[in-house]
Coordinates of C-alpha atoms and ligand atoms in Angstrom, one line a residue:
M1 CA 2.0 -16.9 -3.3
H2 CA -1.6 -15.8 -3.5
D3 CA -4.9 -17.5 -3.5
F4 CA -6.4 -16.7 -6.9
R5 CA -6.3 -19.6 -9.3
Y6 CA -8.3 -21.5 -11.9
V7 CA -10.1 -24.6 -10.8
G8 CA -11.2 -26.2 -14.0
K9 CA -12.3 -23.3 -16.1
K10 CA -13.4 -21.1 -13.3
L11 CA -11.3 -18.5 -11.4
F12 CA -11.4 -19.0 -7.7
C13 CA -10.4 -16.9 -4.7
E14 CA -9.5 -19.5 -2.1
G15 CA -12.6 -21.8 -1.9
V16 CA -15.0 -19.4 -3.6
A17 CA -15.8 -19.1 -7.3
V18 CA -15.2 -15.4 -8.2
E19 CA -18.2 -15.5 -10.6
T20 CA -20.5 -16.4 -7.6
L21 CA -19.4 -13.2 -5.9
A22 CA -19.7 -11.1 -9.1
K23 CA -23.3 -12.4 -9.7
K24 CA -24.3 -11.9 -6.1
F25 CA -22.7 -8.5 -5.4
G26 CA -22.5 -6.9 -8.9
T27 CA -19.5 -5.3 -10.5
P28 CA -17.1 -3.5 -10.3
L29 CA -16.1 -5.5 -7.3
Y30 CA -13.0 -5.7 -5.2
I31 CA -12.2 -9.1 -3.8
Y32 CA -9.6 -9.7 -1.1
S33 CA -8.1 -13.0 0.1
Q34 CA -7.6 -13.2 3.8
R35 CA -5.3 -16.1 3.4
T36 CA -3.0 -14.2 1.0
L37 CA -2.9 -11.2 3.3
T38 CA -2.0 -13.5 6.2
D39 CA 0.5 -15.5 4.2
H40 CA 2.4 -12.4 3.0
F41 CA 2.4 -10.8 6.4
Q42 CA 3.7 -13.9 8.0
K43 CA 6.3 -14.6 5.3
L44 CA 7.9 -11.3 6.1
D45 CA 7.3 -11.5 9.9
R46 CA 8.9 -14.9 10.0
A47 CA 11.8 -14.0 7.8
L48 CA 12.7 -11.3 10.2
A49 CA 12.3 -13.4 13.3
P50 CA 16.0 -13.2 14.1
L51 CA 15.5 -9.5 14.8
D52 CA 13.5 -7.7 17.5
H53 CA 11.0 -6.2 14.9
L54 CA 7.6 -4.9 14.2
V55 CA 5.8 -5.0 10.9
C56 CA 3.8 -1.8 10.4
F57 CA 1.5 -2.3 7.5
A58 CA 1.5 0.8 5.3
M59 CA -2.3 1.1 5.3
K60 CA -2.4 3.8 2.6
S61 CA -2.1 0.8 0.3
N62 CA -5.4 -0.7 1.5
S63 CA -7.3 0.7 4.5
N64 CA -10.4 -1.4 4.4
L65 CA -11.4 -2.1 8.1
S66 CA -11.5 -5.9 7.6
V67 CA -8.1 -5.8 6.0
L68 CA -6.7 -3.8 8.9
R69 CA -8.3 -6.2 11.4
T70 CA -6.8 -9.1 9.6
I71 CA -3.3 -7.5 10.1
A72 CA -4.1 -6.5 13.7
N73 CA -5.2 -10.0 14.5
L74 CA -1.8 -11.3 13.3
G75 CA 0.0 -9.0 15.7
G76 CA 0.8 -6.4 13.0
S77 CA 0.7 -2.7 13.4
F78 CA 0.3 0.3 11.1
D79 CA 2.1 3.0 9.3
V80 CA -0.4 5.9 9.1
V81 CA -0.1 9.0 7.0
S82 CA -3.0 11.0 8.4
A83 CA -5.3 11.4 11.4
G84 CA -8.0 9.8 9.3
E85 CA -5.9 6.7 8.9
L86 CA -5.2 6.6 12.6
Q87 CA -9.0 6.8 13.2
R88 CA -9.4 3.9 10.8
V89 CA -6.9 1.9 12.9
I90 CA -9.0 2.6 16.0
A91 CA -12.2 1.8 14.2
A92 CA -10.7 -1.5 13.1
G93 CA -9.7 -2.4 16.6
G94 CA -5.9 -1.8 16.1
D95 CA -3.6 -0.2 18.7
P96 CA -2.5 3.4 18.1
R97 CA 0.3 2.9 20.6
K98 CA 2.0 0.6 18.1
C99 CA 1.5 2.9 15.1
V100 CA 4.0 5.2 13.4
F101 CA 2.8 8.4 11.8
A102 CA 4.5 9.4 8.5
G103 CA 4.0 12.2 6.0
V104 CA 5.4 15.6 5.1
A105 CA 2.4 17.8 6.0
K106 CA 1.1 16.8 9.4
T107 CA -1.3 19.5 10.6
E108 CA -1.5 20.7 14.2
A109 CA -4.8 19.0 14.7
E110 CA -3.4 15.7 13.4
I111 CA -0.4 15.9 15.7
E112 CA -2.5 16.6 18.7
F113 CA -4.9 13.7 17.9
A114 CA -2.0 11.3 17.5
L115 CA -0.3 12.5 20.7
R116 CA -3.5 12.0 22.7
K117 CA -3.9 8.5 21.2
G118 CA -0.3 7.7 22.3
I119 CA 1.3 7.2 18.9
Y120 CA 4.5 5.1 19.0
S121 CA 6.4 7.5 16.9
F122 CA 6.1 10.5 14.6
N123 CA 8.3 10.0 11.6
A124 CA 9.2 13.6 11.1
E125 CA 10.2 14.9 7.7
S126 CA 11.5 18.5 8.4
E127 CA 12.8 20.7 11.2
P128 CA 9.7 22.9 11.2
E129 CA 7.7 19.8 11.8
L130 CA 9.8 18.8 14.8
Q131 CA 9.3 22.3 16.2
R132 CA 5.6 22.0 15.7
I133 CA 5.4 18.6 17.4
N134 CA 7.4 20.0 20.3
K135 CA 5.1 23.0 20.7
I136 CA 2.0 20.9 20.7
A137 CA 3.5 18.3 23.1
A138 CA 4.4 21.2 25.5
R139 CA 0.9 22.6 25.3
L140 CA -0.5 19.1 26.2
K141 CA 2.2 18.6 28.8
K142 CA 3.3 15.4 27.0
F143 CA 6.5 14.1 25.5
A144 CA 6.3 13.3 21.8
P145 CA 8.2 10.3 20.5
V146 CA 9.8 11.2 17.2
A147 CA 12.1 9.7 14.6
V148 CA 13.4 11.7 11.7
R149 CA 13.1 10.4 8.2
V150 CA 16.6 10.3 6.6
N151 CA 16.7 10.6 2.9
P152 CA 19.6 8.2 2.1
G153 CA 20.2 9.6 -1.4
V154 CA 19.9 6.2 -3.1
D155 CA 18.1 5.3 -6.2
A156 CA 15.4 2.6 -5.8
Y157 CA 15.2 2.1 -9.6
T158 CA 11.5 2.3 -9.7
H159 CA 8.8 4.5 -11.4
A160 CA 9.4 8.3 -11.0
K161 CA 6.1 8.8 -9.2
I162 CA 7.0 6.2 -6.5
T163 CA 10.7 6.8 -5.9
T164 CA 11.3 8.7 -2.7
G165 CA 14.9 8.2 -1.6
T166 CA 16.8 10.7 -3.7
Y167 CA 17.3 14.4 -3.2
E168 CA 14.9 15.2 -6.0
N169 CA 12.0 14.1 -3.7
K170 CA 10.1 16.1 -1.1
F171 CA 10.6 13.3 1.5
G172 CA 12.9 13.2 4.5
I173 CA 16.0 15.1 5.4
A174 CA 19.3 14.7 3.5
F175 CA 21.7 12.2 5.0
E176 CA 24.4 14.8 5.5
K177 CA 22.1 17.0 7.6
I178 CA 20.8 14.4 10.0
E179 CA 23.4 14.7 12.8
G180 CA 22.8 18.5 13.1
V181 CA 19.0 17.9 13.1
Y182 CA 19.2 15.4 16.0
A183 CA 21.5 17.7 17.9
R184 CA 19.0 20.6 17.6
A185 CA 16.0 18.3 18.2
S186 CA 17.5 17.0 21.4
K187 CA 17.3 20.5 22.8
L188 CA 13.5 20.6 22.2
K189 CA 12.3 19.7 25.6
N190 CA 9.0 17.9 24.8
L191 CA 10.5 15.6 22.2
R192 CA 11.8 12.2 22.9
L193 CA 14.1 11.0 20.1
R194 CA 13.0 7.4 19.7
G195 CA 14.4 6.3 16.3
L196 CA 15.5 6.9 12.8
Q197 CA 13.4 6.1 9.7
M198 CA 13.9 5.8 6.0
H199 CA 11.9 4.7 3.0
I200 CA 13.5 4.6 -0.4
G201 CA 10.5 4.1 -2.7
S202 CA 7.9 1.7 -3.7
Q203 CA 7.7 -1.4 -6.0
V204 CA 11.4 -2.0 -5.5
T205 CA 12.1 -5.4 -7.1
K206 CA 15.7 -6.0 -6.1
T207 CA 17.3 -6.3 -2.7
S208 CA 20.3 -4.2 -3.7
P209 CA 18.8 -0.7 -3.2
F210 CA 17.6 -1.8 0.3
E211 CA 21.0 -3.2 1.1
E212 CA 22.8 -0.1 -0.2
A213 CA 20.6 2.2 1.9
V214 CA 21.0 0.1 5.0
K215 CA 24.7 0.0 4.6
K216 CA 24.9 3.7 4.0
V217 CA 22.7 4.6 7.0
S218 CA 23.8 2.0 9.5
P219 CA 26.9 3.9 10.8
L220 CA 24.7 7.0 11.3
V221 CA 22.1 5.0 13.2
R222 CA 24.7 3.5 15.4
Q223 CA 26.1 6.8 16.3
L224 CA 22.8 8.5 16.9
A225 CA 21.5 5.5 18.9
E226 CA 24.4 5.8 21.3
K227 CA 24.2 9.5 21.7
F228 CA 20.4 9.8 22.0
E229 CA 19.4 6.4 23.2
L230 CA 17.3 5.5 20.2
E231 CA 15.1 2.5 20.4
F232 CA 14.3 1.7 16.8
F233 CA 15.5 2.0 13.2
S234 CA 12.7 1.8 10.5
I235 CA 13.9 0.6 7.2
G236 CA 10.6 1.6 5.5
G237 CA 8.6 -0.4 3.0
G238 CA 8.8 -0.6 -0.7
L239 CA 9.1 -4.4 -1.3
G240 CA 7.9 -5.0 -4.8
I241 CA 5.5 -7.6 -6.0
V242 CA 5.1 -9.5 -9.3
Y243 CA 2.4 -8.0 -11.5
E244 CA 3.3 -10.1 -14.5
P245 CA 2.5 -12.9 -14.7
A246 CA 0.4 -12.3 -11.6
L247 CA -1.8 -15.3 -11.9
A248 CA 1.1 -17.8 -12.3
S249 CA 2.8 -16.3 -9.3
G250 CA 0.0 -17.8 -7.2
S251 CA 1.5 -21.3 -7.3
N252 CA 4.0 -22.8 -5.0
S253 CA 6.2 -24.0 -7.8
W254 CA 6.4 -20.6 -9.3
W255 CA 7.8 -19.2 -6.0
K256 CA 10.3 -22.0 -5.8
S257 CA 11.6 -21.0 -9.2
A258 CA 11.3 -17.3 -8.2
A259 CA 13.7 -18.0 -5.3
A260 CA 16.3 -19.1 -7.9
K261 CA 15.7 -16.1 -10.2
N262 CA 16.2 -12.4 -9.8
I263 CA 12.9 -11.9 -8.0
L264 CA 12.5 -10.4 -4.6
T265 CA 11.3 -12.8 -1.9
P266 CA 11.0 -12.1 1.9
Q267 CA 13.7 -14.7 2.5
K268 CA 16.2 -13.0 0.1
Y269 CA 15.3 -9.7 1.6
A270 CA 15.9 -11.0 5.1
D271 CA 19.0 -13.0 4.2
R272 CA 20.7 -9.8 3.0
L273 CA 19.4 -7.3 5.6
V274 CA 19.3 -9.3 8.8
P275 CA 23.1 -9.6 9.0
L276 CA 23.4 -5.8 8.5
L277 CA 20.7 -4.9 11.0
K278 CA 21.2 -7.4 13.8
P279 CA 24.5 -5.9 15.1
L280 CA 22.8 -2.5 15.6
G281 CA 21.0 -4.0 18.6
L282 CA 17.9 -1.9 17.8
K283 CA 14.3 -2.7 17.3
I284 CA 13.7 -2.8 13.5
L285 CA 10.5 -1.5 12.0
L286 CA 9.2 -2.3 8.6
E287 CA 6.5 -0.5 6.7
P288 CA 5.4 -2.8 3.8
G289 CA 2.2 -1.9 2.1
R290 CA 2.1 -3.4 -1.4
F291 CA 3.9 -6.5 -0.5
I292 CA 1.1 -7.5 1.9
S293 CA -1.9 -6.3 0.0
G294 CA -1.0 -6.1 -3.6
N295 CA -1.5 -9.6 -4.8
A296 CA -4.2 -10.2 -2.2
G297 CA -6.9 -8.4 -4.2
I298 CA -8.5 -8.3 -7.6
L299 CA -11.0 -6.0 -9.3
V300 CA -13.8 -7.8 -11.1
T301 CA -15.4 -6.0 -14.0
R302 CA -18.0 -6.8 -16.6
V303 CA -17.7 -6.3 -20.3
E304 CA -20.3 -3.8 -21.5
F305 CA -19.4 -3.5 -25.2
V306 CA -16.7 -4.6 -27.6
K307 CA -16.0 -1.9 -30.2
R308 CA -13.8 -2.3 -33.2
T309 CA -12.5 0.8 -34.8
G310 CA -10.6 -0.7 -37.7
K311 CA -7.3 -0.1 -35.9
K312 CA -8.2 -1.3 -32.4
N313 CA -10.3 -3.8 -30.6
F314 CA -11.7 -1.9 -27.6
V315 CA -13.1 -4.0 -24.7
I316 CA -15.2 -1.5 -22.8
V317 CA -15.8 -2.5 -19.2
D318 CA -17.9 -1.3 -16.2
A319 CA -14.8 -0.5 -14.0
A320 CA -12.9 2.7 -14.8
M321 CA -10.0 4.8 -13.7
N322 CA -12.1 6.1 -10.8
D323 CA -12.1 2.5 -9.4
L324 CA -8.4 1.7 -10.2
I325 CA -6.2 4.6 -11.3
R326 CA -2.9 2.8 -11.4
P327 CA -2.6 2.3 -15.1
A328 CA -3.5 5.9 -15.8
F329 CA -1.4 7.3 -12.9
Y330 CA 1.8 5.2 -13.0
D331 CA 1.6 3.3 -16.3
A332 CA 1.0 0.3 -14.1
Y333 CA 0.5 -3.2 -15.5
H334 CA -2.4 -5.4 -14.3
E335 CA -2.8 -8.8 -15.6
I336 CA -6.4 -9.3 -17.0
V337 CA -8.0 -12.7 -17.1
P338 CA -11.5 -13.9 -17.8
L339 CA -13.4 -15.5 -14.9
T340 CA -14.2 -18.4 -17.2
K341 CA -11.2 -19.6 -19.1
K342 CA -11.6 -19.4 -22.8
A343 CA -10.0 -21.4 -25.6
G344 CA -9.1 -19.9 -29.0
A345 CA -6.9 -17.2 -30.5
M346 CA -5.9 -14.1 -28.5
I347 CA -6.8 -10.7 -29.8
A348 CA -4.8 -7.6 -29.1
S349 CA -7.2 -5.5 -27.2
D350 CA -7.4 -2.2 -25.4
V351 CA -9.3 -2.6 -22.1
V352 CA -10.9 0.7 -21.2
G353 CA -13.4 2.2 -18.8
G354 CA -16.3 4.5 -19.6
I355 CA -14.9 7.7 -18.2
C356 CA -14.5 10.7 -20.6
E357 CA -10.7 10.7 -20.5
S358 CA -8.3 9.1 -22.9
G359 CA -6.3 8.2 -19.9
D360 CA -9.1 5.9 -18.7
Y361 CA -7.6 2.6 -19.7
F362 CA -6.5 -0.6 -18.0
A363 CA -4.4 -2.1 -20.8
K364 CA -3.3 -1.3 -24.3
D365 CA -2.8 -3.8 -27.2
R366 CA -3.1 -6.6 -24.7
P367 CA -3.5 -10.2 -26.0
L368 CA -6.9 -11.3 -24.6
P369 CA -9.2 -14.1 -25.5
K370 CA -12.2 -13.2 -27.5
V371 CA -14.8 -11.7 -25.1
G372 CA -18.2 -10.3 -25.5
E373 CA -20.9 -8.3 -23.7
G374 CA -21.6 -9.7 -20.2
D375 CA -18.3 -11.6 -19.9
L376 CA -16.6 -11.1 -16.6
L377 CA -12.9 -10.2 -16.3
A378 CA -10.5 -9.9 -13.3
L379 CA -7.8 -7.3 -13.0
M380 CA -5.2 -9.1 -10.9
S381 CA -2.9 -7.6 -8.2
A382 CA -5.4 -4.8 -7.4
G383 CA -5.2 -5.1 -3.6
A384 CA -2.7 -2.2 -3.1
Y385 CA -3.3 1.4 -4.2
G386 CA -6.5 0.3 -5.8
S387 CA -9.7 0.9 -3.9
V388 CA -7.9 3.5 -1.6
Q389 CA -7.4 5.8 -4.6
S390 CA -10.9 5.4 -6.0
S391 CA -13.0 8.5 -6.5
N392 CA -16.5 9.6 -7.5
Y393 CA -15.4 11.1 -10.8
N394 CA -18.3 11.0 -13.3
A395 CA -20.6 10.5 -10.3
R396 CA -19.7 6.8 -10.2
P397 CA -20.3 5.2 -6.8
L398 CA -17.4 3.5 -5.0
A399 CA -17.2 -0.3 -5.7
A400 CA -18.1 -2.9 -3.1
E401 CA -15.4 -4.9 -1.4
I402 CA -15.6 -8.6 -0.3
L403 CA -13.3 -10.5 2.0
V404 CA -12.9 -14.2 1.4
N405 CA -11.7 -16.7 3.9
G406 CA -11.7 -20.3 2.7
K407 CA -15.2 -21.0 1.6
K408 CA -16.6 -18.1 3.5
Y409 CA -17.1 -14.6 2.2
A410 CA -18.6 -11.4 3.4
V411 CA -19.1 -7.8 2.4
A412 CA -16.2 -5.7 3.7
R413 CA -17.6 -2.5 2.2
E414 CA -21.0 -2.0 0.7
R415 CA -21.3 -0.6 -2.7
Q416 CA -21.8 3.2 -2.2
P417 CA -25.4 4.2 -2.7
V418 CA -25.5 6.9 -5.5
K419 CA -27.1 9.5 -3.2
E420 CA -24.1 9.3 -0.9
I421 CA -22.0 10.8 -3.6
W422 CA -23.5 14.3 -3.1
R423 CA -24.3 14.0 0.6
G424 CA -23.0 17.2 2.2
E425 CA -23.5 19.2 -1.0
K426 CA -26.1 22.0 -0.9
I427 CA -27.9 24.2 -3.4
V428 CA -27.0 27.5 -1.8
A429 CA -29.8 29.7 -0.6
W430 CA -29.6 32.4 -3.2
L431 CA -30.0 30.0 -6.1
K432 CA -33.4 28.8 -4.8
Ligands
LIG501 C1 4.0 4.4 1.0 C2 4.9 4.2 2.1 C3 5.3 2.9 2.5 C4 4.7 1.7 1.8 O1 5.2 1.5 0.6 P1 5.0 0.1 -0.2 O2 5.7 0.3 -1.5 O3 3.5 -0.1 -0.4 O4 5.6 -1.0 0.7 C5 6.1 2.8 3.6 N1 6.6 3.9 4.3 C6 6.3 5.1 3.9 C7 6.9 6.2 4.6 C8 5.5 5.3 2.8 O5 5.2 6.6 2.4

């Protein structure tokens, strides 16, 4: 379910016409629905109600302060991957003592910062990292709560750039090695072994890889929990969403039919996993990112030109890969719809940005209604891994972000003033 739909001919986000926002705030423009964020968080949270659990939103998917505050207000917590993200949590009014800290390359400064802020757990990805955390904790006269990320060696059947649970990846420690790692870590005096963590990949669209991983790791968790008095087992994130047809998936009836089909829903996920997890008697942590934020956001863009080359119909828009890199980076699909519904024949079109890269495209040979200069389009499902990966390539300012709640809306991030792009840069003295 999400809250982007046509009312008559106009695309709405909740109670607000998207066109109103595009006219008022300009384009490219990210728009987030608070109700969708809330609904997705609560669907998961409620499905897992039979477990003692904590939903830690993977904020690398969308770290806008208003998005974080929405999650924090719902009782959610955060999976952070840098000290910068932890500072964002604090800036958004979240509680660092409920956060987990993931990532393969935590620096000494990051570990110290997180320890001082009372992080709930470091999810460590190597033995040198455990030693580093121990050393810093000793220096600060603290005990560092840690979990080790187990690489369960299962295939998540997702895109190569977002699969993480096989031994081809840089993530975690191989399943077979974990016991030895815990035995050695237990001798490091300033560590407190608090849990075990895993994450098999992203945009996983079936329950079976999750089930397989939980089944494989559960006996190990049970054994480690007993030996080292662990408190939690984190089963990671990775729940996939529907990108196609994104718009139709906003309706209730679509979800009813999804439940019957081979589509991942929180209820199916919980139905399969709760019976496996409940007997462990541990607190269960979840780290969903995309599932919560993905369908809660769109990127609105304006058509600048339509260019026909004889072979192709290029729709050239004012958003580009610096605003949304997913198609270029992961061959990702985003449904593209006009803000004003159009009748008439569809034309196979390439929707492209203005950046000097052939990779700068949003869609290829996509059937689109006939559009012209000034028409406004929405790239659906752009709430996760969208704005967070944006850059200033080609000296393009970062897009503005709007949060909608019912009929209310407000700027959640101002459009970046152009001069901010080179703030901090200098013409070195000998050039003057
Ligand atoms: C990226 C990431 C997540 C979130 O992945 P989604 O596919 O967005 O749910 C969760 N845990 C870890 C460790 C991650 O790196």
